[in-house]
mmCIF file of C-alpha atoms in Angstrom:
data_model
loop_
_atom_site.group_PDB
_atom_site.id
_atom_site.type_symbol
_atom_site.label_atom_id
_atom_site.label_comp_id
_atom_site.label_asym_id
_atom_site.label_seq_id
_atom_site.Cartn_x
_atom_site.Cartn_y
_atom_site.Cartn_z
ATOM 1 C CA UNK A 16 45.104 -23.916 138.331
ATOM 2 C CA UNK A 17 42.867 -21.937 136.030
ATOM 3 C CA UNK A 18 45.980 -20.702 134.245
ATOM 4 C CA UNK A 19 47.226 -24.204 133.595
ATOM 5 C CA UNK A 20 43.793 -25.269 132.450
ATOM 6 C CA UNK A 21 43.863 -22.528 129.851
ATOM 7 C CA UNK A 22 47.297 -23.590 128.556
ATOM 8 C CA UNK A 23 46.111 -26.474 126.376
ATOM 9 C CA UNK A 24 43.425 -24.276 124.952
ATOM 10 C CA UNK A 25 46.022 -21.665 124.037
ATOM 11 C CA UNK A 26 48.170 -24.376 122.554
ATOM 12 C CA UNK A 27 45.194 -25.705 120.635
ATOM 13 C CA UNK A 28 44.404 -22.183 119.533
ATOM 14 C CA UNK A 29 47.950 -21.693 118.223
ATOM 15 C CA UNK A 30 47.820 -25.064 116.514
ATOM 16 C CA UNK A 31 44.516 -24.067 114.913
ATOM 17 C CA UNK A 32 46.115 -20.841 113.738
ATOM 18 C CA UNK A 33 49.012 -22.777 112.236
ATOM 19 C CA UNK A 34 46.637 -25.193 110.527
ATOM 20 C CA UNK A 35 44.576 -22.335 109.080
ATOM 21 C CA UNK A 36 47.692 -20.451 107.941
ATOM 22 C CA UNK A 37 49.586 -22.518 105.353
ATOM 23 C CA UNK A 38 48.129 -25.991 106.182
ATOM 24 C CA UNK A 39 51.544 -27.350 107.242
ATOM 25 C CA UNK A 40 51.648 -30.264 109.723
ATOM 26 C CA UNK A 41 54.546 -30.166 112.234
ATOM 27 C CA UNK A 42 55.903 -33.649 112.914
ATOM 28 C CA UNK A 43 57.369 -32.561 116.363
ATOM 29 C CA UNK A 44 54.075 -32.080 118.289
ATOM 30 C CA UNK A 45 54.999 -34.859 120.760
ATOM 31 C CA UNK A 46 58.067 -32.846 121.931
ATOM 32 C CA UNK A 47 55.893 -29.798 122.739
ATOM 33 C CA UNK A 48 53.378 -31.889 124.684
ATOM 34 C CA UNK A 49 56.175 -33.525 126.723
ATOM 35 C CA UNK A 50 57.609 -30.079 127.635
ATOM 36 C CA UNK A 51 54.168 -28.945 128.762
ATOM 37 C CA UNK A 52 53.818 -32.021 130.943
ATOM 38 C CA UNK A 53 57.178 -31.335 132.561
ATOM 39 C CA UNK A 54 56.167 -27.706 133.177
ATOM 40 C CA UNK A 55 52.875 -28.797 134.712
ATOM 41 C CA UNK A 56 54.728 -31.209 136.980
ATOM 42 C CA UNK A 57 57.025 -28.398 138.223
ATOM 43 C CA UNK A 58 54.100 -26.117 138.916
ATOM 44 C CA UNK A 59 52.301 -28.831 140.829
ATOM 45 C CA UNK A 60 55.386 -29.356 142.965
ATOM 46 C CA UNK A 61 55.197 -25.732 144.197
ATOM 47 C CA UNK A 62 58.252 -24.667 142.329
ATOM 48 C CA UNK A 63 58.829 -20.996 141.454
ATOM 49 C CA UNK A 64 56.969 -19.851 138.313
ATOM 50 C CA UNK A 65 58.724 -19.681 134.986
ATOM 51 C CA UNK A 66 58.165 -17.725 131.788
ATOM 52 C CA UNK A 67 55.936 -20.199 129.929
ATOM 53 C CA UNK A 68 55.310 -17.990 126.942
ATOM 54 C CA UNK A 69 58.998 -17.493 126.251
ATOM 55 C CA UNK A 70 59.683 -21.169 126.805
ATOM 56 C CA UNK A 71 56.894 -22.257 124.490
ATOM 57 C CA UNK A 72 57.920 -19.734 121.902
ATOM 58 C CA UNK A 73 61.555 -20.884 122.049
ATOM 59 C CA UNK A 74 60.694 -24.593 121.853
ATOM 60 C CA UNK A 75 58.203 -23.996 119.080
ATOM 61 C CA UNK A 76 60.719 -21.934 117.069
ATOM 62 C CA UNK A 77 63.389 -24.648 117.486
ATOM 63 C CA UNK A 78 61.005 -27.344 116.341
ATOM 64 C CA UNK A 79 59.914 -25.223 113.448
ATOM 65 C CA UNK A 80 63.543 -24.619 112.426
ATOM 66 C CA UNK A 81 64.285 -28.321 112.538
ATOM 67 C CA UNK A 82 61.213 -29.067 110.463
ATOM 68 C CA UNK A 83 62.130 -26.335 108.040
ATOM 69 C CA UNK A 84 65.661 -27.724 107.716
ATOM 70 C CA UNK A 85 64.319 -31.222 107.084
ATOM 71 C CA UNK A 86 61.813 -29.866 104.618
ATOM 72 C CA UNK A 87 64.584 -27.846 102.987
ATOM 73 C CA UNK A 88 66.757 -30.955 102.665
ATOM 74 C CA UNK A 89 63.837 -32.925 101.230
ATOM 75 C CA UNK A 90 63.039 -30.142 98.813
ATOM 76 C CA UNK A 91 66.698 -29.891 97.791
ATOM 77 C CA UNK A 92 66.739 -33.660 97.155
ATOM 78 C CA UNK A 93 63.520 -33.404 95.169
ATOM 79 C CA UNK A 94 64.900 -30.410 93.274
ATOM 80 C CA UNK A 95 68.097 -32.371 92.536
ATOM 81 C CA UNK A 96 66.015 -35.314 91.278
ATOM 82 C CA UNK A 97 63.854 -32.989 89.213
ATOM 83 C CA UNK A 98 66.949 -31.264 87.830
ATOM 84 C CA UNK A 99 68.522 -34.600 86.845
ATOM 85 C CA UNK A 100 65.212 -35.687 85.329
ATOM 86 C CA UNK A 101 64.954 -32.326 83.597
ATOM 87 C CA UNK A 102 68.501 -32.714 82.256
ATOM 88 C CA UNK A 103 67.720 -36.247 80.996
ATOM 89 C CA UNK A 104 64.479 -35.035 79.468
ATOM 90 C CA UNK A 105 66.272 -32.111 77.882
ATOM 91 C CA UNK A 106 68.907 -34.488 76.473
ATOM 92 C CA UNK A 107 66.172 -36.731 75.061
ATOM 93 C CA UNK A 108 64.460 -33.701 73.581
ATOM 94 C CA UNK A 109 67.727 -32.576 72.015
ATOM 95 C CA UNK A 110 68.358 -36.052 70.562
ATOM 96 C CA UNK A 111 64.798 -36.231 69.286
ATOM 97 C CA UNK A 112 65.110 -32.772 67.794
ATOM 98 C CA UNK A 113 68.428 -33.741 66.160
ATOM 99 C CA UNK A 114 66.865 -36.936 64.743
ATOM 100 C CA UNK A 115 63.881 -34.992 63.451
ATOM 101 C CA UNK A 116 66.186 -32.371 61.987
ATOM 102 C CA UNK A 117 68.215 -35.087 60.242
ATOM 103 C CA UNK A 118 65.065 -36.694 58.878
ATOM 104 C CA UNK A 119 63.733 -33.334 57.761
ATOM 105 C CA UNK A 120 67.020 -32.511 56.038
ATOM 106 C CA UNK A 121 67.079 -35.937 54.364
ATOM 107 C CA UNK A 122 63.480 -35.508 53.238
ATOM 108 C CA UNK A 123 64.195 -32.002 51.980
ATOM 109 C CA UNK A 124 67.267 -33.294 50.130
ATOM 110 C CA UNK A 125 65.215 -36.054 48.481
ATOM 111 C CA UNK A 126 62.472 -33.599 47.593
ATOM 112 C CA UNK A 127 65.084 -31.268 46.137
ATOM 113 C CA UNK A 128 66.528 -34.100 44.026
ATOM 114 C CA UNK A 129 63.052 -35.045 42.844
ATOM 115 C CA UNK A 130 62.304 -31.435 41.999
ATOM 116 C CA UNK A 131 65.570 -31.182 40.072
ATOM 117 C CA UNK A 132 64.731 -34.323 38.122
ATOM 118 C CA UNK A 133 61.219 -33.023 37.494
ATOM 119 C CA UNK A 134 62.626 -29.681 36.327
ATOM 120 C CA UNK A 135 65.073 -31.488 34.044
ATOM 121 C CA UNK A 136 62.284 -33.644 32.629
ATOM 122 C CA UNK A 137 60.046 -30.623 32.125
ATOM 123 C CA UNK A 138 62.848 -28.769 30.364
ATOM 124 C CA UNK A 139 63.412 -31.711 28.046
ATOM 125 C CA UNK A 140 59.656 -31.945 27.464
ATOM 126 C CA UNK A 141 59.557 -28.212 26.768
ATOM 127 C CA UNK A 142 62.416 -28.501 24.257
ATOM 128 C CA UNK A 143 60.688 -31.461 22.579
ATOM 129 C CA UNK A 144 57.387 -29.602 22.386
ATOM 130 C CA UNK A 145 59.142 -26.538 20.984
ATOM 131 C CA UNK A 146 60.764 -28.699 18.300
ATOM 132 C CA UNK A 147 57.409 -30.301 17.534
ATOM 133 C CA UNK A 148 55.784 -26.872 17.377
ATOM 134 C CA UNK A 149 58.454 -25.652 14.980
ATOM 135 C CA UNK A 150 58.031 -28.766 12.840
ATOM 136 C CA UNK A 151 54.255 -28.310 12.743
ATOM 137 C CA UNK A 152 54.730 -24.651 11.856
ATOM 138 C CA UNK A 153 57.046 -25.609 8.982
ATOM 139 C CA UNK A 154 54.542 -28.241 7.850
ATOM 140 C CA UNK A 155 51.748 -25.653 7.905
ATOM 141 C CA UNK A 156 53.909 -23.337 5.835
ATOM 142 C CA UNK A 157 54.593 -26.148 3.360
ATOM 143 C CA UNK A 158 50.913 -27.105 3.168
ATOM 144 C CA UNK A 159 49.830 -23.500 2.664
ATOM 145 C CA UNK A 160 50.749 -23.939 -1.000
ATOM 146 C CA UNK A 161 48.228 -26.762 -1.305
ATOM 147 C CA UNK A 162 45.575 -24.630 0.339
ATOM 148 C CA UNK A 163 46.180 -21.878 -2.181
ATOM 149 C CA UNK A 164 46.105 -24.424 -4.977
ATOM 150 C CA UNK A 165 42.797 -25.823 -3.720
ATOM 151 C CA UNK A 166 41.285 -22.351 -3.522
ATOM 152 C CA UNK A 167 42.371 -21.649 -7.090
ATOM 153 C CA UNK A 168 40.972 -25.019 -8.201
ATOM 154 C CA UNK A 169 37.635 -24.217 -6.553
ATOM 155 C CA UNK A 170 37.458 -20.977 -8.470
ATOM 156 C CA UNK A 171 38.064 -22.817 -11.759
ATOM 157 C CA UNK A 172 35.629 -25.725 -11.103
ATOM 158 C CA UNK A 173 31.934 -26.104 -10.439
ATOM 159 C CA UNK A 174 32.382 -26.604 -6.700
ATOM 160 C CA UNK A 175 31.348 -23.800 -4.423
ATOM 161 C CA UNK A 176 33.989 -24.125 -1.725
ATOM 162 C CA UNK A 177 37.013 -26.129 -0.685
ATOM 163 C CA UNK A 178 35.168 -28.707 1.529
ATOM 164 C CA UNK A 179 33.090 -29.873 -1.472
ATOM 165 C CA UNK A 180 36.246 -30.249 -3.531
ATOM 166 C CA UNK A 181 37.914 -32.173 -0.711
ATOM 167 C CA UNK A 182 34.890 -34.480 -0.355
ATOM 168 C CA UNK A 183 35.017 -35.129 -4.113
ATOM 169 C CA UNK A 184 38.707 -35.940 -3.871
ATOM 170 C CA UNK A 185 38.036 -38.269 -0.955
ATOM 171 C CA UNK A 186 35.315 -40.059 -2.943
ATOM 172 C CA UNK A 187 37.685 -40.444 -5.877
ATOM 173 C CA UNK A 188 40.350 -41.770 -3.548
ATOM 174 C CA UNK A 189 37.895 -44.362 -2.192
ATOM 175 C CA UNK A 190 37.035 -45.414 -5.749
ATOM 176 C CA UNK A 191 40.725 -45.686 -6.563
ATOM 177 C CA UNK A 192 41.288 -47.773 -3.448
ATOM 178 C CA UNK A 193 38.411 -50.104 -4.374
ATOM 179 C CA UNK A 194 39.729 -50.416 -7.930
ATOM 180 C CA UNK A 195 43.192 -51.219 -6.594
ATOM 181 C CA UNK A 196 41.651 -53.848 -4.306
ATOM 182 C CA UNK A 197 39.821 -55.441 -7.236
ATOM 183 C CA UNK A 198 43.021 -55.453 -9.264
ATOM 184 C CA UNK A 199 44.914 -57.102 -6.420
ATOM 185 C CA UNK A 200 42.141 -59.701 -6.024
ATOM 186 C CA UNK A 201 42.213 -60.475 -9.754
ATOM 187 C CA UNK A 202 45.991 -60.752 -9.628
ATOM 188 C CA UNK A 203 45.730 -63.174 -6.703
ATOM 189 C CA UNK A 204 43.152 -65.231 -8.621
ATOM 190 C CA UNK A 205 45.470 -65.441 -11.639
ATOM 191 C CA UNK A 206 48.369 -66.440 -9.409
ATOM 192 C CA UNK A 207 46.217 -69.138 -7.797
ATOM 193 C CA UNK A 208 45.185 -70.428 -11.229
ATOM 194 C CA UNK A 209 48.812 -70.636 -12.319
ATOM 195 C CA UNK A 210 49.664 -72.409 -9.066
ATOM 196 C CA UNK A 211 46.837 -74.932 -9.597
ATOM 197 C CA UNK A 212 47.971 -75.590 -13.191
ATOM 198 C CA UNK A 213 51.551 -76.118 -12.020
ATOM 199 C CA UNK A 214 50.345 -78.508 -9.325
ATOM 200 C CA UNK A 215 48.264 -80.440 -11.862
ATOM 201 C CA UNK A 216 51.261 -80.762 -14.212
ATOM 202 C CA UNK A 217 53.407 -81.914 -11.306
ATOM 203 C CA UNK A 218 50.729 -84.429 -10.286
ATOM 204 C CA UNK A 219 50.519 -85.835 -13.843
ATOM 205 C CA UNK A 220 54.288 -86.064 -14.013
ATOM 206 C CA UNK A 221 54.450 -87.927 -10.710
ATOM 207 C CA UNK A 222 51.614 -90.223 -11.833
ATOM 208 C CA UNK A 223 53.448 -91.079 -15.076
ATOM 209 C CA UNK A 224 56.656 -91.675 -13.160
ATOM 210 C CA UNK A 225 54.898 -94.053 -10.782
ATOM 211 C CA UNK A 226 53.249 -95.881 -13.713
ATOM 212 C CA UNK A 227 56.661 -96.306 -15.355
ATOM 213 C CA UNK A 228 58.030 -97.650 -12.104
ATOM 214 C CA UNK A 229 55.079 -100.078 -11.727
ATOM 215 C CA UNK A 230 55.173 -101.337 -15.387
ATOM 216 C CA UNK A 231 57.829 -104.111 -14.866
ATOM 217 C CA UNK A 232 56.318 -105.177 -11.547
ATOM 218 C CA UNK A 233 53.606 -107.551 -13.002
ATOM 219 C CA UNK A 234 56.251 -109.507 -14.960
ATOM 220 C CA UNK A 235 58.412 -109.745 -11.859
ATOM 221 C CA UNK A 236 55.347 -110.843 -9.870
ATOM 222 C CA UNK A 237 54.560 -113.627 -12.397
ATOM 223 C CA UNK A 238 58.201 -114.724 -12.332
ATOM 224 C CA UNK A 239 58.217 -114.851 -8.561
ATOM 225 C CA UNK A 240 54.941 -116.752 -8.566
ATOM 226 C CA UNK A 241 56.416 -119.378 -10.934
ATOM 227 C CA UNK A 242 59.421 -119.654 -8.633
ATOM 228 C CA UNK A 243 57.122 -120.085 -5.668
ATOM 229 C CA UNK A 244 55.215 -122.866 -7.499
ATOM 230 C CA UNK A 245 58.516 -124.633 -8.272
ATOM 231 C CA UNK A 246 59.630 -124.383 -4.668
ATOM 232 C CA UNK A 247 56.244 -125.574 -3.456
ATOM 233 C CA UNK A 248 56.589 -128.667 -5.667
ATOM 234 C CA UNK A 249 60.074 -129.304 -4.341
ATOM 235 C CA UNK A 250 58.819 -128.903 -0.807
ATOM 236 C CA UNK A 251 55.987 -131.383 -1.464
ATOM 237 C CA UNK A 252 58.526 -133.876 -2.898
ATOM 238 C CA UNK A 253 60.761 -133.373 0.127
ATOM 239 C CA UNK A 254 57.828 -133.989 2.451
ATOM 240 C CA UNK A 255 56.851 -137.144 0.529
ATOM 241 C CA UNK A 256 60.435 -138.423 0.604
ATOM 242 C CA UNK A 257 60.685 -137.672 4.297
ATOM 243 C CA UNK A 258 57.440 -139.545 4.915
ATOM 244 C CA UNK A 259 58.726 -142.557 2.990
ATOM 245 C CA UNK A 260 62.024 -142.454 4.858
ATOM 246 C CA UNK A 261 60.174 -142.194 8.139
ATOM 247 C CA UNK A 262 57.976 -145.185 7.237
ATOM 248 C CA UNK A 263 61.016 -147.202 6.182
ATOM 249 C CA UNK A 264 62.791 -146.282 9.395
ATOM 250 C CA UNK A 265 59.789 -147.479 11.364
ATOM 251 C CA UNK A 266 59.729 -150.739 9.448
ATOM 252 C CA UNK A 267 63.444 -151.241 10.081
ATOM 253 C CA UNK A 268 62.977 -150.566 13.777
ATOM 254 C CA UNK A 269 60.082 -153.041 13.926
ATOM 255 C CA UNK A 270 62.121 -155.689 12.088
ATOM 256 C CA UNK A 271 65.075 -155.152 14.402
ATOM 257 C CA UNK A 272 62.786 -155.387 17.421
ATOM 258 C CA UNK A 273 61.209 -158.586 16.093
ATOM 259 C CA UNK A 274 64.632 -160.149 15.497
ATOM 260 C CA UNK A 275 65.720 -159.082 18.960
ATOM 261 C CA UNK A 276 62.542 -160.550 20.358
ATOM 262 C CA UNK A 277 63.260 -163.846 18.566
ATOM 263 C CA UNK A 278 66.813 -163.887 19.943
ATOM 264 C CA UNK A 279 65.653 -163.083 23.445
ATOM 265 C CA UNK A 280 63.224 -166.017 23.126
ATOM 266 C CA UNK A 281 66.088 -168.305 22.071
ATOM 267 C CA UNK A 282 68.407 -167.082 24.817
ATOM 268 C CA UNK A 283 66.510 -166.743 28.028
ATOM 269 C CA UNK A 284 67.962 -165.217 31.134
ATOM 270 C CA UNK A 285 69.609 -162.175 29.485
ATOM 271 C CA UNK A 286 68.911 -158.605 30.455
ATOM 272 C CA UNK A 287 66.242 -156.930 28.287
ATOM 273 C CA UNK A 288 67.187 -153.988 26.029
ATOM 274 C CA UNK A 289 65.100 -150.836 25.678
ATOM 275 C CA UNK A 290 62.490 -151.016 22.933
ATOM 276 C CA UNK A 291 63.671 -147.776 21.287
ATOM 277 C CA UNK A 292 67.413 -148.669 21.393
ATOM 278 C CA UNK A 293 67.635 -150.034 17.829
ATOM 279 C CA UNK A 294 71.458 -150.015 17.604
ATOM 280 C CA UNK A 295 71.832 -152.216 20.685
ATOM 281 C CA UNK A 296 69.145 -154.535 19.366
ATOM 282 C CA UNK A 297 71.009 -154.900 16.026
ATOM 283 C CA UNK A 298 74.271 -155.649 17.855
ATOM 284 C CA UNK A 299 72.502 -158.339 19.856
ATOM 285 C CA UNK A 300 70.965 -160.025 16.803
ATOM 286 C CA UNK A 301 74.218 -160.280 14.834
ATOM 287 C CA UNK A 302 74.684 -163.926 16.037
ATOM 288 C CA UNK A 303 71.092 -164.906 15.282
ATOM 289 C CA UNK A 304 71.936 -166.712 11.938
ATOM 290 C CA UNK A 305 74.336 -169.016 13.830
ATOM 291 C CA UNK A 306 71.584 -169.999 16.220
ATOM 292 C CA UNK A 307 69.027 -170.559 13.461
ATOM 293 C CA UNK A 308 71.318 -172.537 11.140
ATOM 294 C CA UNK A 309 72.480 -171.938 7.560
ATOM 295 C CA UNK A 310 69.835 -170.727 5.160
ATOM 296 C CA UNK A 311 68.845 -172.645 2.051
ATOM 297 C CA UNK A 312 70.752 -171.524 -1.023
ATOM 298 C CA UNK A 313 69.025 -173.496 -3.684
ATOM 299 C CA UNK A 314 67.422 -171.968 -6.693
ATOM 300 C CA UNK A 315 63.938 -170.797 -5.929
ATOM 301 C CA UNK A 316 64.397 -171.303 -2.214
ATOM 302 C CA UNK A 317 63.102 -168.345 -0.246
ATOM 303 C CA UNK A 318 65.402 -166.556 2.032
ATOM 304 C CA UNK A 319 64.462 -166.935 5.642
ATOM 305 C CA UNK A 320 66.600 -163.997 6.838
ATOM 306 C CA UNK A 321 66.006 -160.316 6.424
ATOM 307 C CA UNK A 322 68.096 -158.426 3.866
ATOM 308 C CA UNK A 323 69.890 -156.493 6.560
ATOM 309 C CA UNK A 324 71.078 -159.714 8.229
ATOM 310 C CA UNK A 325 72.234 -161.161 4.944
ATOM 311 C CA UNK A 326 74.173 -158.016 4.180
ATOM 312 C CA UNK A 327 75.766 -157.952 7.608
ATOM 313 C CA UNK A 328 76.686 -161.572 7.286
#
């Protein structure tokens, strides 16, 4: 029994050795414990002894092989995944490198074009500056004659050196410029005077022309005024005549109304006529002399009828 009691300790000791070796956990520990239980059961049943060390070693090696195979398969799967991921990453790196290379080439091409344009511009600028330099050199050669002339003039005059002579020339040039300005100002003043005289002559001419045009206007105004007086008189006569005609018309209307009133008094029961309807009133009073009787026709006898009735009769 002491042997069997020491078996778990040996197993634990081996397991401790395995754990301190590479720190790998074996997932098949339950199978080893079950085999130990079966072995313990056989020993308890007074069965013949067996080689426990060989059995444990064999079972442990089988379990380890299975675990190693599973671990190998898992590692192969992981390696396959890592290889596929590595291939994808490598492809991405290649594409990125190609894109960067394309961009770098494009940038280098643009920089090269810019450099070519800059070189072309600098060459043109260099040619222009060379031409300008040559022109300035020719101008210096042309002006060297004046320098020699100025030096000779200094020797023949009272001036000590060329700068004094140049300052004198500059002063004379300023005086000449001022004199030219004064001459131009005087010329402008003379031109303005001539312009003013021409404007005055034109103004006098226009004034005379307007006076000539206005000379017959007073006579025409007096003539038109006399015409207006004549027409005013005619208009006053027309108004007076119209007033007289209006008064006469009113008298005639009143006489006709009176006659109509007399007839309506003689003939009662007839329908009345409007007061302003003079024509109807005159038609109604045409038979009034018959109702009143014949008028007296003796000499000196006054007429009892109105002139209109006598004329109509």
